[in-house]
Coordinates of C-alpha atoms in Angstrom, one line a residue:
M1 CA 3.7 -7.2 -12.7
C2 CA 7.1 -5.3 -13.3
G3 CA 10.3 -3.1 -12.2
I4 CA 11.1 0.6 -14.0
A5 CA 14.6 2.2 -13.7
G6 CA 15.9 5.4 -15.4
I7 CA 18.2 8.1 -16.0
L8 CA 17.9 11.4 -17.9
S9 CA 21.7 13.0 -18.3
W10 CA 21.3 16.3 -20.3
K11 CA 25.2 15.9 -20.5
N12 CA 23.9 13.0 -23.0
K13 CA 26.8 10.5 -20.6
D14 CA 27.0 7.2 -21.4
N15 CA 24.2 5.4 -19.1
S16 CA 24.6 2.0 -20.4
S17 CA 26.0 0.1 -17.5
I18 CA 24.7 1.6 -15.0
I19 CA 20.8 1.1 -15.9
Q20 CA 22.0 -2.5 -16.6
R21 CA 22.7 -2.6 -13.1
M22 CA 20.0 -0.5 -12.0
T23 CA 17.9 -2.8 -13.7
H24 CA 18.9 -6.1 -12.3
R25 CA 18.6 -4.5 -8.9
L26 CA 14.3 -5.3 -10.4
S27 CA 14.5 -9.0 -11.4
H28 CA 12.0 -10.0 -9.1
R29 CA 9.6 -7.6 -10.3
G30 CA 10.3 -9.3 -13.5
P31 CA 12.4 -12.5 -14.4
D32 CA 11.0 -13.0 -17.7
A33 CA 12.8 -10.4 -19.6
D34 CA 15.5 -8.2 -18.9
G35 CA 15.1 -4.4 -22.1
H36 CA 17.5 -1.6 -22.3
W37 CA 17.2 1.6 -24.5
C38 CA 20.3 4.0 -24.7
N39 CA 19.5 7.2 -27.0
G40 CA 21.0 10.8 -26.0
A41 CA 20.4 12.0 -22.8
I42 CA 17.8 9.1 -21.7
A43 CA 18.8 5.8 -20.9
L44 CA 15.9 3.0 -20.0
G45 CA 15.1 -0.2 -18.3
H46 CA 13.0 -2.7 -17.8
R47 CA 12.1 -5.7 -16.0
R48 CA 9.0 -8.1 -17.6
L49 CA 6.9 -10.3 -15.6
S50 CA 4.5 -11.4 -18.6
I51 CA 1.2 -11.3 -17.8
Q52 CA -0.8 -10.0 -21.2
D53 CA 0.7 -11.3 -24.4
T54 CA 3.4 -13.2 -23.0
S55 CA 5.1 -12.5 -26.2
N56 CA 8.2 -10.8 -27.1
I57 CA 7.4 -8.7 -29.0
A58 CA 5.9 -7.4 -26.1
N59 CA 8.6 -6.7 -24.5
Q60 CA 10.1 -3.2 -22.8
P61 CA 11.1 -0.6 -23.7
M62 CA 8.5 -0.1 -26.3
H63 CA 8.1 2.5 -28.9
D64 CA 5.3 3.6 -30.5
V65 CA 4.9 3.2 -34.6
S66 CA 6.2 7.3 -35.4
G67 CA 9.2 6.3 -32.8
R68 CA 8.0 9.5 -31.5
Y69 CA 7.6 8.0 -27.7
T70 CA 9.3 5.3 -26.0
I71 CA 7.6 4.3 -22.5
V72 CA 8.5 1.5 -19.7
F73 CA 5.7 0.3 -18.1
N74 CA 5.3 -1.6 -14.5
G75 CA 1.2 -2.4 -13.7
E76 CA -2.0 -3.4 -15.4
I77 CA -4.7 -1.4 -16.8
Y78 CA -7.7 -3.4 -16.9
N79 CA -10.1 -1.9 -19.7
F80 CA -6.9 -2.0 -22.0
Q81 CA -9.3 -3.9 -24.5
K82 CA -11.9 -1.7 -24.4
L83 CA -9.5 1.4 -25.6
Q84 CA -8.3 -0.7 -28.1
K85 CA -11.0 -1.2 -29.2
T86 CA -11.8 2.8 -29.5
L87 CA -8.7 3.4 -30.5
M88 CA -8.7 1.0 -33.7
Q89 CA -11.7 3.5 -34.7
F90 CA -9.4 6.4 -34.9
G91 CA -7.4 4.5 -37.4
Y92 CA -4.5 3.1 -34.9
D93 CA -3.2 -0.6 -35.6
F94 CA -1.7 -2.6 -32.8
K95 CA 1.2 -5.4 -33.1
T96 CA 0.1 -7.1 -29.7
H97 CA -2.7 -7.9 -27.6
G98 CA -1.2 -6.3 -24.3
D99 CA -2.4 -3.1 -22.4
T100 CA 1.7 -1.2 -22.9
E101 CA 0.7 -0.6 -26.4
V102 CA -2.5 0.9 -25.6
I103 CA -0.7 3.8 -23.5
L104 CA 1.1 4.4 -26.2
N105 CA -1.3 5.0 -28.8
A106 CA -3.3 6.4 -26.4
W107 CA -0.8 9.3 -25.7
H108 CA -0.1 9.7 -28.8
R109 CA -4.0 10.2 -29.5
W110 CA -4.9 12.0 -26.2
G111 CA -1.3 13.3 -25.0
I112 CA -1.4 13.5 -21.2
D113 CA -5.4 13.6 -20.8
A114 CA -4.8 9.4 -21.8
L115 CA -4.5 9.2 -17.9
S116 CA -8.2 10.2 -17.7
H117 CA -9.0 7.1 -19.9
F118 CA -6.8 4.5 -17.7
E119 CA -8.4 2.4 -15.2
G120 CA -5.8 0.2 -13.4
M121 CA -2.8 0.3 -11.4
F122 CA 0.9 1.4 -12.9
A123 CA 3.5 3.7 -13.1
F124 CA 5.3 4.2 -15.9
A125 CA 8.2 6.7 -17.5
L126 CA 7.1 7.9 -21.1
W127 CA 10.1 9.7 -23.1
D128 CA 9.0 11.9 -25.8
N129 CA 12.1 12.3 -28.4
Q130 CA 10.4 15.1 -30.6
E131 CA 9.5 17.4 -27.5
K132 CA 12.7 15.8 -25.6
V133 CA 10.2 15.4 -22.5
L134 CA 10.5 12.9 -19.4
Y135 CA 7.3 12.0 -18.2
L136 CA 6.9 10.4 -14.8
I137 CA 3.6 8.9 -13.6
R138 CA 1.5 7.0 -11.1
D139 CA -1.7 5.2 -10.7
R140 CA -4.7 7.2 -8.6
F141 CA -4.1 5.3 -5.3
G142 CA -0.6 4.7 -5.4
E143 CA -0.7 0.9 -5.9
K144 CA 2.7 1.1 -7.7
P145 CA 5.7 2.3 -7.0
L146 CA 8.2 4.7 -8.6
Y147 CA 10.9 6.6 -6.6
Y148 CA 13.4 9.7 -8.1
F149 CA 16.1 12.1 -7.1
M150 CA 17.7 14.6 -9.3
T151 CA 21.8 14.8 -9.3
S152 CA 23.8 17.9 -8.8
D153 CA 24.3 17.8 -12.8
N154 CA 19.8 17.9 -12.3
E155 CA 20.5 14.0 -14.0
V156 CA 16.8 12.4 -13.0
V157 CA 17.4 9.4 -11.7
F158 CA 14.0 7.1 -11.0
A159 CA 13.0 3.5 -9.9
S160 CA 10.2 1.7 -9.1
E161 CA 12.3 0.6 -6.2
L162 CA 14.7 2.3 -3.3
K163 CA 17.3 -1.0 -3.4
S164 CA 17.5 0.1 -7.9
L165 CA 18.4 3.4 -7.1
L166 CA 21.2 2.7 -4.6
T167 CA 23.3 1.3 -7.1
H168 CA 23.7 4.9 -9.2
P169 CA 26.7 6.5 -8.2
D170 CA 24.9 9.7 -7.1
C171 CA 22.4 8.2 -5.6
P172 CA 21.9 10.3 -1.8
S173 CA 21.9 8.2 1.3
A174 CA 21.9 10.1 4.7
V175 CA 19.2 8.6 6.5
N176 CA 15.9 11.3 6.9
P177 CA 15.2 12.2 10.6
N178 CA 11.7 13.0 10.0
A179 CA 11.7 9.5 8.2
I180 CA 12.6 7.4 11.9
S181 CA 9.8 10.0 13.8
Q182 CA 7.4 9.0 11.0
F183 CA 7.8 5.2 11.2
L184 CA 8.8 5.5 15.6
S185 CA 4.9 6.8 15.3
L186 CA 3.3 4.3 13.1
N187 CA 6.0 1.7 11.7
Y188 CA 5.6 2.7 8.1
I189 CA 7.1 5.9 6.6
L190 CA 4.8 8.3 4.7
T191 CA 5.3 9.8 0.6
D192 CA 5.7 13.0 1.6
Q193 CA 9.5 11.2 3.4
C194 CA 11.6 8.7 2.0
I195 CA 14.5 7.1 4.5
F196 CA 17.0 8.9 2.3
N197 CA 17.0 12.9 2.3
G198 CA 17.0 13.9 -1.9
I199 CA 15.2 10.5 -2.7
Y200 CA 11.6 11.8 -3.2
K201 CA 8.3 9.4 -4.1
L202 CA 6.2 10.6 -6.9
P203 CA 2.6 10.7 -4.4
P204 CA -0.5 8.9 -6.5
A205 CA -2.8 10.4 -9.0
H206 CA 0.2 12.8 -9.9
Y207 CA 3.0 13.0 -12.8
A208 CA 6.3 14.8 -13.2
V209 CA 7.5 16.4 -16.2
F210 CA 11.2 17.1 -16.8
K211 CA 12.4 19.2 -19.1
Q212 CA 15.9 20.7 -20.4
G213 CA 15.9 23.9 -19.1
E214 CA 13.2 24.5 -17.0
A215 CA 12.3 23.1 -13.4
P216 CA 10.2 20.5 -12.8
Q217 CA 6.7 20.4 -12.4
I218 CA 5.0 18.0 -10.5
K219 CA 0.8 17.7 -11.0
Q220 CA -2.3 15.7 -9.9
Y221 CA -4.7 14.9 -12.9
W222 CA -7.3 12.8 -10.4
S223 CA -8.5 14.4 -7.2
L224 CA -9.6 11.7 -4.4
A225 CA -10.9 14.4 -2.6
E226 CA -12.8 15.9 -5.2
A227 CA -15.2 12.2 -4.6
F228 CA -16.0 13.2 -1.7
Y229 CA -17.4 16.9 -2.2
E230 CA -20.1 14.5 -5.1
P231 CA -23.6 14.9 -3.8
K232 CA -24.7 11.4 -2.4
W233 CA -27.0 8.5 -3.7
S234 CA -30.4 9.4 -3.3
I235 CA -31.8 6.3 -4.3
S236 CA -33.6 3.7 -2.5
E237 CA -31.2 0.7 -0.9
S238 CA -31.4 -1.8 -3.0
E239 CA -31.2 0.5 -6.0
L240 CA -28.0 0.9 -4.5
I241 CA -27.7 -3.0 -4.0
E242 CA -28.6 -3.5 -7.6
Q243 CA -26.0 -0.6 -8.9
F244 CA -23.2 -2.1 -6.5
N245 CA -23.2 -5.6 -7.7
E246 CA -23.6 -4.3 -11.9
L247 CA -20.6 -2.4 -11.0
F248 CA -18.4 -4.8 -9.2
T249 CA -19.4 -7.4 -11.4
D250 CA -18.2 -5.4 -14.6
V251 CA -15.0 -4.4 -12.5
I252 CA -13.9 -8.0 -11.7
K253 CA -14.3 -9.4 -15.1
D254 CA -11.2 -6.9 -16.1
C255 CA -9.2 -7.5 -13.4
S256 CA -9.4 -11.3 -13.7
L257 CA -8.0 -10.9 -17.5
S258 CA -5.1 -13.0 -17.8
D259 CA -3.1 -14.7 -20.0
V260 CA -1.3 -16.4 -17.1
P261 CA -3.1 -18.3 -14.4
L262 CA -4.8 -16.2 -11.5
G263 CA -5.7 -17.2 -7.9
L264 CA -6.8 -15.1 -5.2
F265 CA -6.1 -14.0 -1.5
L266 CA -9.5 -15.2 0.1
S267 CA -8.5 -14.9 4.0
G268 CA -12.6 -15.4 5.3
G269 CA -13.2 -11.7 5.8
M270 CA -16.1 -9.9 3.4
D271 CA -14.1 -8.0 0.9
S272 CA -12.1 -11.2 -0.3
S273 CA -15.2 -13.6 0.0
T274 CA -17.3 -11.1 -1.9
I275 CA -14.2 -10.9 -4.3
A276 CA -14.5 -14.9 -4.0
A277 CA -18.6 -14.7 -4.6
A278 CA -18.0 -12.8 -7.9
I279 CA -14.8 -14.3 -9.8
S280 CA -17.2 -17.8 -9.7
K281 CA -19.6 -16.8 -11.4
A282 CA -17.6 -14.4 -14.0
S283 CA -16.9 -15.6 -17.5
S284 CA -13.9 -13.8 -18.3
Y285 CA -11.7 -16.6 -16.5
S286 CA -12.2 -20.1 -15.7
N287 CA -10.8 -22.4 -12.7
P288 CA -9.5 -19.6 -10.6
M289 CA -7.8 -20.8 -6.9
A290 CA -8.0 -19.4 -3.8
F291 CA -5.0 -18.8 -1.0
T292 CA -5.4 -18.9 2.5
I293 CA -2.5 -18.9 5.2
G294 CA -3.5 -19.9 8.8
F295 CA -1.8 -20.0 12.3
K296 CA -1.7 -22.9 15.7
D297 CA -2.5 -19.5 17.6
K298 CA -6.4 -19.9 16.9
S299 CA -7.1 -16.0 17.7
Y300 CA -5.3 -14.9 14.5
D301 CA -6.7 -18.6 12.5
E302 CA -9.0 -17.4 9.7
L303 CA -9.2 -21.2 7.9
D304 CA -11.7 -22.3 8.8
K305 CA -13.9 -19.0 7.3
A306 CA -12.1 -19.6 3.9
K307 CA -13.2 -23.1 3.8
V308 CA -16.3 -22.6 4.1
I309 CA -15.9 -19.8 0.9
A310 CA -13.7 -22.0 -1.2
D311 CA -16.5 -24.2 -1.1
H312 CA -19.6 -22.4 -1.6
T313 CA -18.0 -20.6 -3.8
K314 CA -16.4 -24.0 -5.9
I315 CA -13.1 -22.4 -5.9
K316 CA -9.8 -24.8 -5.8
H317 CA -8.5 -23.6 -2.1
F318 CA -5.1 -23.7 -1.5
C319 CA -3.7 -23.6 2.3
E320 CA -1.0 -23.3 4.4
V321 CA -0.8 -23.7 8.4
R322 CA 2.0 -22.1 10.4
D323 CA 3.8 -21.8 13.6
S324 CA 5.3 -19.0 15.6
E325 CA 7.9 -17.9 13.1
D326 CA 11.8 -17.7 13.4
V327 CA 13.2 -14.7 14.1
N328 CA 15.9 -15.3 11.1
F329 CA 13.4 -15.4 8.8
V330 CA 11.7 -12.4 9.5
K331 CA 14.7 -10.6 9.6
S332 CA 15.5 -12.2 5.9
I333 CA 12.3 -10.0 5.0
V334 CA 12.8 -7.1 6.2
E335 CA 15.9 -6.4 5.1
K336 CA 14.4 -7.0 1.4
L337 CA 11.9 -3.8 2.0
D338 CA 13.9 -0.5 0.8
E339 CA 12.7 1.5 4.0
P340 CA 12.1 0.9 7.1
F341 CA 8.4 -1.0 7.7
A342 CA 6.9 -2.9 10.4
D343 CA 3.3 -4.3 9.8
T344 CA 3.5 -7.3 11.2
S345 CA 0.6 -8.7 8.9
M346 CA 3.6 -8.9 6.1
I347 CA 4.9 -12.2 7.8
P348 CA 1.7 -14.0 6.5
V349 CA 1.4 -11.5 3.5
Y350 CA 5.1 -13.0 2.6
V351 CA 3.9 -16.4 3.4
L352 CA 1.1 -16.4 1.3
S353 CA 2.2 -15.0 -1.6
G354 CA 4.4 -17.6 -2.0
L355 CA 2.1 -20.3 -1.4
A356 CA 0.1 -18.4 -4.5
R357 CA 3.5 -18.2 -6.8
K358 CA 4.0 -22.0 -6.5
N359 CA 0.6 -22.2 -8.5
A360 CA -0.2 -18.6 -10.2
T361 CA 0.5 -15.3 -11.9
V362 CA -1.8 -13.2 -10.9
C363 CA -3.8 -12.7 -7.8
L364 CA -6.5 -10.6 -6.7
S365 CA -6.9 -9.2 -3.3
G366 CA -9.7 -7.3 -0.8
D367 CA -7.5 -4.1 -0.2
G368 CA -9.6 -0.6 -0.2
G369 CA -12.6 -2.4 1.4
D370 CA -11.8 -1.0 4.4
E371 CA -10.9 2.1 3.9
L372 CA -13.7 3.0 1.5
F373 CA -17.0 1.1 3.1
G374 CA -15.8 2.2 6.7
G375 CA -14.0 -1.8 7.8
Y376 CA -12.0 -0.8 10.9
E377 CA -13.0 -1.3 14.4
T378 CA -11.3 2.5 14.4
Y379 CA -14.3 4.0 13.0
K380 CA -16.2 2.4 15.8
A381 CA -13.4 4.2 18.2
D382 CA -14.1 7.5 16.1
I383 CA -18.0 7.9 16.7
M384 CA -17.4 6.7 20.5
H385 CA -15.1 8.9 20.6
N386 CA -17.2 12.1 19.8
F387 CA -19.4 10.9 23.0
F388 CA -17.3 10.1 25.2
R389 CA -14.5 12.9 25.2
H390 CA -17.4 14.7 26.9
I391 CA -17.8 13.6 29.8
P392 CA -16.7 14.7 33.0
F393 CA -14.1 11.8 34.4
K394 CA -12.4 10.9 31.3
N395 CA -9.2 10.7 33.2
G396 CA -10.4 8.6 36.0
L397 CA -11.8 6.1 33.7
S398 CA -8.6 6.3 31.8
K399 CA -6.8 5.3 34.5
L400 CA -8.5 2.7 35.1
V401 CA -8.0 0.9 32.0
Q402 CA -4.9 1.4 31.8
S403 CA -4.7 -0.9 34.7
I404 CA -6.9 -3.5 33.2
P405 CA -4.3 -6.3 33.1
V406 CA -2.8 -7.4 29.7
S407 CA -3.9 -10.0 26.9
L408 CA -1.2 -10.9 24.1
N409 CA -4.2 -12.1 21.9
K410 CA -4.9 -10.7 18.7
V411 CA -5.7 -6.6 19.5
S412 CA -7.2 -7.5 22.7
L413 CA -9.4 -5.7 24.1
D414 CA -7.4 -5.1 26.9
Y415 CA -5.2 -3.6 24.3
K416 CA -8.2 -1.8 22.4
L417 CA -9.3 -0.1 25.8
K418 CA -6.2 1.5 27.0
Q419 CA -6.2 2.8 22.6
F420 CA -9.0 4.0 22.9
T421 CA -9.0 5.8 26.7
N422 CA -5.5 7.4 25.7
G423 CA -7.0 9.4 22.4
L424 CA -10.1 10.8 25.2
H425 CA -8.6 14.5 25.7
L426 CA -7.1 14.8 21.6
S427 CA -9.2 16.1 19.7
P428 CA -11.2 13.6 16.6
Q429 CA -8.5 14.1 14.5
E430 CA -5.7 13.6 16.7
A431 CA -7.3 11.1 18.6
H432 CA -8.1 9.1 14.9
Y433 CA -4.5 9.4 14.3
S434 CA -3.6 7.7 18.2
W435 CA -5.7 5.2 17.0
R436 CA -2.9 3.8 15.3
T437 CA 0.1 4.9 16.9
I438 CA 3.2 2.8 18.4
F439 CA 5.1 5.3 19.9
S440 CA 3.3 9.0 21.1
E441 CA 6.0 12.1 21.5
S442 CA 6.7 12.0 24.5
E443 CA 7.7 8.0 24.6
K444 CA 9.8 9.3 22.0
Q445 CA 11.3 11.3 24.1
V446 CA 11.6 9.2 26.4
I447 CA 13.5 6.5 24.4
I448 CA 15.8 9.0 21.7
N449 CA 19.7 9.6 22.9
S450 CA 19.9 13.4 23.6
N451 CA 22.3 13.4 20.3
Y452 CA 18.9 12.9 17.6
K453 CA 16.2 14.3 19.8
E454 CA 16.5 17.9 18.1
G455 CA 16.5 15.8 14.8
I456 CA 13.9 12.8 14.9
Q457 CA 11.6 14.6 17.4
N458 CA 11.9 18.4 16.3
Y459 CA 8.9 17.3 13.7
N460 CA 5.5 15.4 14.7
P461 CA 4.1 13.0 12.2
F462 CA 0.6 14.0 12.7
T463 CA 1.9 17.1 10.7
S464 CA 1.4 15.3 7.6
F465 CA -2.2 13.9 8.4
S466 CA -3.5 17.4 9.2
K467 CA -2.7 18.2 6.1
F468 CA -5.2 15.6 4.2
Y469 CA -7.9 16.7 6.7
N470 CA -7.7 20.2 5.5
D471 CA -8.4 18.9 2.0
V472 CA -12.1 17.3 3.3
K473 CA -12.5 19.9 6.0
D474 CA -16.0 20.6 4.6
C475 CA -17.1 16.8 4.4
S476 CA -18.3 14.8 8.1
M477 CA -15.6 14.2 10.4
L478 CA -15.8 10.0 9.6
E479 CA -15.6 10.8 5.9
Q480 CA -12.7 12.9 6.6
H481 CA -11.5 9.9 8.2
F482 CA -11.9 7.6 5.6
Y483 CA -10.2 10.2 3.6
V484 CA -6.9 10.6 5.9
D485 CA -6.5 6.8 5.9
M486 CA -6.9 6.4 2.4
R487 CA -4.0 9.0 1.8
T488 CA -1.8 8.1 4.8
W489 CA -2.2 4.2 5.7
M490 CA -3.6 2.5 3.0
V491 CA -1.2 4.0 0.2
D492 CA 1.6 4.1 2.5
D493 CA 1.6 0.6 4.4
I494 CA -1.4 -1.4 2.7
L495 CA -0.1 -0.9 -0.6
V496 CA 3.6 -1.0 0.2
K497 CA 3.1 -4.0 1.9
V498 CA 1.2 -6.0 -1.2
D499 CA 3.3 -4.8 -3.8
R500 CA 6.7 -5.1 -2.0
I501 CA 5.8 -8.6 -0.5
S502 CA 4.2 -10.1 -3.8
M503 CA 7.0 -8.9 -5.7
M504 CA 9.8 -10.9 -3.9
H505 CA 7.9 -13.6 -5.5
S506 CA 7.4 -12.0 -9.0
L507 CA 3.5 -12.2 -8.8
E508 CA 1.2 -9.7 -9.3
V509 CA -1.5 -8.8 -6.7
R510 CA -4.5 -6.8 -8.2
A511 CA -7.4 -4.9 -5.6
P512 CA -10.6 -4.5 -7.3
F513 CA -12.1 -2.0 -5.2
L514 CA -9.3 0.5 -6.1
N515 CA -10.9 0.3 -9.6
H516 CA -11.1 4.6 -9.3
R517 CA -14.9 3.7 -11.2
L518 CA -16.3 1.3 -8.2
A519 CA -14.0 3.8 -5.1
E520 CA -16.1 7.0 -6.5
W521 CA -19.1 5.7 -6.4
I522 CA -18.6 3.7 -3.1
I523 CA -17.0 7.0 -1.8
R524 CA -20.6 8.8 -2.9
L525 CA -23.0 6.1 0.0
P526 CA -24.3 7.9 1.9
T527 CA -22.1 7.3 5.9
K528 CA -25.2 5.1 6.5
Y529 CA -24.7 2.6 4.3
K530 CA -21.1 2.1 5.7
I531 CA -21.4 2.2 9.2
N532 CA -24.8 2.1 10.3
N533 CA -25.8 1.5 14.5
L534 CA -22.2 0.2 14.7
R535 CA -23.0 -2.3 12.4
T536 CA -19.2 -1.7 9.9
K537 CA -19.9 -2.4 5.7
Y538 CA -23.8 -2.4 5.7
L539 CA -24.1 -2.0 2.1
L540 CA -21.4 -4.5 1.3
K541 CA -22.8 -6.6 3.6
K542 CA -26.6 -6.5 2.0
S543 CA -24.9 -7.0 -1.1
Q544 CA -23.9 -10.3 -0.9
E545 CA -26.8 -12.1 1.2
Q546 CA -27.8 -13.7 -1.9
N547 CA -24.1 -14.6 -2.7
L548 CA -22.9 -16.0 0.3
P549 CA -23.4 -17.7 4.4
H550 CA -25.2 -15.9 6.9
S551 CA -22.3 -16.5 8.9
I552 CA -19.3 -15.0 6.5
I553 CA -21.2 -11.9 6.3
Y554 CA -22.4 -11.1 9.7
G555 CA -19.3 -13.0 11.5
K556 CA -17.2 -11.4 14.2
K557 CA -14.7 -9.1 12.2
E558 CA -11.2 -10.2 11.8
G559 CA -8.0 -8.5 11.1
F560 CA -5.1 -9.9 9.1
S561 CA -1.9 -10.0 11.1
S562 CA 0.8 -12.1 12.9
P563 CA 1.1 -13.6 16.6
V564 CA 4.5 -11.3 17.2
S565 CA 3.0 -10.8 20.7
E566 CA 4.2 -14.4 21.9
W567 CA 7.1 -14.4 19.1
I568 CA 8.7 -11.4 20.8
K569 CA 11.3 -13.8 22.8
H570 CA 14.7 -12.6 24.2
E571 CA 16.6 -13.7 20.8
V572 CA 14.4 -10.2 19.0
L573 CA 15.8 -8.0 21.9
E574 CA 19.8 -9.7 21.1
Q575 CA 18.5 -8.8 17.5
I576 CA 18.4 -5.0 18.6
M577 CA 20.6 -5.1 21.2
D578 CA 23.2 -5.7 19.4
N579 CA 22.6 -3.8 16.2
P580 CA 25.4 -0.6 16.9
I581 CA 23.6 1.8 15.2
I582 CA 20.4 1.1 17.4
N583 CA 22.8 1.8 20.2
D584 CA 24.0 5.5 19.0
W585 CA 20.0 6.7 18.2
F586 CA 18.1 4.8 21.2
D587 CA 18.7 4.4 24.8
K588 CA 18.9 0.7 25.5
G589 CA 18.2 1.0 28.7
Q590 CA 14.4 1.8 27.6
I591 CA 14.5 -0.5 25.0
Y592 CA 15.2 -3.5 27.7
K593 CA 12.5 -2.1 30.0
L594 CA 10.0 -2.4 27.0
W595 CA 11.1 -6.2 26.5
Q596 CA 10.3 -6.6 30.4
D597 CA 7.5 -5.0 31.1
H598 CA 6.2 -6.9 28.3
S599 CA 8.0 -10.1 29.0
A600 CA 5.9 -9.5 32.5
K601 CA 2.8 -9.0 30.4
R602 CA 2.5 -5.2 32.6
M603 CA 2.4 -3.7 28.6
N604 CA 1.6 -5.5 25.5
C605 CA 4.7 -3.7 23.7
S606 CA 4.4 -5.8 21.1
Y607 CA 4.1 -3.6 18.6
K608 CA 7.2 -1.1 19.7
L609 CA 9.0 -4.1 19.7
F610 CA 8.5 -5.7 16.5
G611 CA 8.9 -1.9 15.2
L612 CA 12.4 -1.7 16.4
F613 CA 13.7 -5.0 15.7
C614 CA 12.5 -4.4 11.9
L615 CA 14.1 -0.8 12.0
S616 CA 17.3 -2.6 13.7
S617 CA 16.9 -5.0 10.5
W618 CA 17.0 -2.5 8.0
T619 CA 19.9 -0.5 10.0
A620 CA 22.1 -3.8 9.5
Q621 CA 22.6 -3.4 5.7
L622 CA 23.4 0.4 5.8
L623 CA 26.3 -1.3 8.2
R624 CA 27.1 -4.3 5.2
K625 CA 26.9 -1.5 3.3
D626 CA 29.6 0.5 5.0
N627 CA 31.7 -2.0 5.6

């Protein structure tokens, strides 16, 4: 895994010092090598975390043998060895044993069509010195990030992370109110917005083309929606299980290729346990390791389950048990993130990544399994919503549920019931969006100060979700929810969290479920093989009955999060209240009321308060920058 940066200046400016500063800000993404290349209009920078072919000859920026193409690449092409063999049959020679040179030669052979051959996670920039064209490319699901902006002189500036862009003297820095609105609603920011106006995120499965005298072109090279319109599998359950196991084994073999120590994030849930079972049998890598974080609060702890899997698969197991986190420790994590972000699971992911990095450089994770196989509790809520929304006494039911005493346990029954009944009067699409909503639109009207109401609340983040529903409007409603979650929650929360947090520790994390061949196969399963009579991940569980203990397969599902409900103490409130930007944007009295309601257990406001705390911690950097 690596960090990339670059500047395209048609006026042939000398950007060598700027590109060095930009890549320096990415040193955590690549501690093993630092490379720069400036040639006329283009300046490219790279920080390397050596995974495949750790020799210096594989450092970047890298040029093809003809000198026409130059690349800076972040990610992994899992099928690079297969592609290398194919390209050698076409007469290509290779000096390295890694995937970067494979990309260059594949591009030389197939041009933009090379993207259809790549399996993996990637963001890369490729300069065509003959045609004087810059290409920026991002992987199909958006596992690897790529930010960019254009200056008034039509310079193109890009990087793996915002903090790198911010070192450029012309980088925009005005806060985007639409992004703040999204954050208040979701505790994260979607791809179609950035916290700073004028900075953009290249969407997943897209590439950008920049050529002098022409308008930039943003094009899609792969469509997730098309997979949802493919015919569903019509073979027997046993044949489906056989096909899945064969395909998953093949994917795991490719994903476990590494010239450095490899491990696994093991939670005890179905996704990571399935990977553990597969990797323990894979011949491509020996002696894998597993890493788990536990909590003293048992309602959040999954350590016992993880130990069962580690023993069952005979994988060497490392674990660490955490108590309640220190406020300043959490604040230090938030301040390292590019944009405001408040997924509570970032805390255990940070600790887990640190634990893993002591022993491994690469880890596999189960990300994507819930979205593909229908594993979230919200999908059960979607199914029940279709029934309960038609009952005549839903308003009375909602009022009754709101009076239930509050528990601060992990995603407690009372919390789920209250979220569910709040969505009964909504359309199926709006209800699904509401299951994870932090501040509703009406709540935002109350908490935001009058000077900022129009700027922040003139935009409803649901509009960004509704356009994705249109992509698959002819599919079943449940499949529409799956698709929308993959385009929003997964790419902008789950994958952002894993990338940024793991790279703080210079740790590469791979998600086998997001191999596009595997994902397309799973998407074509009839819905009954995903959710069957409210039983989630039906086929995945069936496929593992010969590989995993019954207690793991059919045990209660646990999400991966941190016990912040009990962690929200007065010190957290003080951190929020003492921030002048927060005081400028928000009504202090309403924030204090949230804390009072939470402390008295009248309402579980932990996600709201945690979000405000993270926003406060992030904006504190703006104050330091101004000073």
